[in-house]
Amino acid sequence: MGSTSDKVKGMANEAAGNVKQGVGKATNNPNLQAEGKAQERKGEAQQAIGKAKDAIKKGVDKA
């Protein structure tokens, strides 16, 4: 996966996780809230991977 696709998938997972957390809170469903929190964290990690790939690529391009 390229850095851009990692970042896009990360943003999508983060957004979906936030929605799940909100729905879980509104419906008093702690399981859905927890699932949303996990998905948000997954999205944050995917974005971090994409950013790391960008940094590595920039470093290689300079060499």
PDB file of C-alpha atoms in Angstrom:
ATOM      1  CA  MET A   1       0.000   0.000   0.000  1.00  0.00           C
ATOM      2  CA  GLY A   2       1.217   3.489  -0.771  1.00  0.00           C
ATOM      3  CA  SER A   3       1.445   6.281   1.729  1.00  0.00           C
ATOM      4  CA  THR A   4      -1.555   8.109   0.287  1.00  0.00           C
ATOM      5  CA  SER A   5      -3.823   5.057   0.438  1.00  0.00           C
ATOM      6  CA  ASP A   6      -2.704   4.402   4.027  1.00  0.00           C
ATOM      7  CA  LYS A   7      -3.593   7.964   4.993  1.00  0.00           C
ATOM      8  CA  VAL A   8      -6.962   7.863   3.189  1.00  0.00           C
ATOM      9  CA  LYS A   9      -7.949   4.539   4.734  1.00  0.00           C
ATOM     10  CA  GLY A  10      -6.808   5.859   8.083  1.00  0.00           C
ATOM     11  CA  MET A  11      -8.988   8.941   7.800  1.00  0.00           C
ATOM     12  CA  ALA A  12     -11.960   6.788   6.764  1.00  0.00           C
ATOM     13  CA  ASN A  13     -11.491   4.420   9.695  1.00  0.00           C
ATOM     14  CA  GLU A  14     -11.061   7.304  12.083  1.00  0.00           C
ATOM     15  CA  ALA A  15     -14.255   8.965  10.837  1.00  0.00           C
ATOM     16  CA  ALA A  16     -16.239   5.717  10.975  1.00  0.00           C
ATOM     17  CA  GLY A  17     -14.947   5.092  14.471  1.00  0.00           C
ATOM     18  CA  ASN A  18     -16.073   8.527  15.593  1.00  0.00           C
ATOM     19  CA  VAL A  19     -19.543   7.896  14.170  1.00  0.00           C
ATOM     20  CA  LYS A  20     -19.769   4.524  15.926  1.00  0.00           C
ATOM     21  CA  GLN A  21     -18.724   6.120  19.194  1.00  0.00           C
ATOM     22  CA  GLY A  22     -21.403   8.777  18.815  1.00  0.00           C
ATOM     23  CA  VAL A  23     -24.117   6.267  17.974  1.00  0.00           C
ATOM     24  CA  GLY A  24     -23.009   4.039  20.828  1.00  0.00           C
ATOM     25  CA  LYS A  25     -23.162   6.951  23.239  1.00  0.00           C
ATOM     26  CA  ALA A  26     -26.557   8.092  21.933  1.00  0.00           C
ATOM     27  CA  THR A  27     -28.027   4.586  22.186  1.00  0.00           C
ATOM     28  CA  ASN A  28     -26.249   3.773  25.459  1.00  0.00           C
ATOM     29  CA  ASN A  29     -24.379   0.908  23.779  1.00  0.00           C
ATOM     30  CA  PRO A  30     -20.937   0.545  25.376  1.00  0.00           C
ATOM     31  CA  ASN A  31     -19.954  -2.246  22.974  1.00  0.00           C
ATOM     32  CA  LEU A  32     -20.497   0.013  19.967  1.00  0.00           C
ATOM     33  CA  GLN A  33     -18.600   2.810  21.689  1.00  0.00           C
ATOM     34  CA  ALA A  34     -15.662   0.466  22.312  1.00  0.00           C
ATOM     35  CA  GLU A  35     -15.763  -0.778  18.732  1.00  0.00           C
ATOM     36  CA  GLY A  36     -15.744   2.809  17.510  1.00  0.00           C
ATOM     37  CA  LYS A  37     -12.803   3.691  19.735  1.00  0.00           C
ATOM     38  CA  ALA A  38     -10.842   0.699  18.412  1.00  0.00           C
ATOM     39  CA  GLN A  39     -11.611   1.649  14.829  1.00  0.00           C
ATOM     40  CA  GLU A  40     -10.565   5.237  15.495  1.00  0.00           C
ATOM     41  CA  ARG A  41      -7.227   4.025  16.902  1.00  0.00           C
ATOM     42  CA  LYS A  42      -6.760   1.787  13.857  1.00  0.00           C
ATOM     43  CA  GLY A  43      -7.316   4.799  11.627  1.00  0.00           C
ATOM     44  CA  GLU A  44      -4.808   6.869  13.585  1.00  0.00           C
ATOM     45  CA  ALA A  45      -2.237   4.084  13.218  1.00  0.00           C
ATOM     46  CA  GLN A  46      -2.859   3.807   9.468  1.00  0.00           C
ATOM     47  CA  GLN A  47      -2.324   7.534   9.072  1.00  0.00           C
ATOM     48  CA  ALA A  48       0.902   7.328  11.066  1.00  0.00           C
ATOM     49  CA  ILE A  49       2.128   4.538   8.787  1.00  0.00           C
ATOM     50  CA  GLY A  50       1.355   6.673   5.742  1.00  0.00           C
ATOM     51  CA  LYS A  51       3.248   9.612   7.201  1.00  0.00           C
ATOM     52  CA  ALA A  52       6.211   7.385   8.049  1.00  0.00           C
ATOM     53  CA  LYS A  53       6.278   6.057   4.495  1.00  0.00           C
ATOM     54  CA  ASP A  54       6.335   9.652   3.220  1.00  0.00           C
ATOM     55  CA  ALA A  55       9.237  10.502   5.509  1.00  0.00           C
ATOM     56  CA  ILE A  56      11.191   7.437   4.396  1.00  0.00           C
ATOM     57  CA  LYS A  57      10.533   8.214   0.753  1.00  0.00           C
ATOM     58  CA  LYS A  58      11.740  11.803   1.219  1.00  0.00           C
ATOM     59  CA  GLY A  59      14.871  10.537   2.915  1.00  0.00           C
ATOM     60  CA  VAL A  60      15.569   8.068   0.107  1.00  0.00           C
ATOM     61  CA  ASP A  61      14.927  10.716  -2.552  1.00  0.00           C
ATOM     62  CA  LYS A  62      17.533  12.993  -0.941  1.00  0.00           C
ATOM     63  CA  ALA A  63      20.191  10.248  -0.890  1.00  0.00           C
TER      64      ALA A  63
END
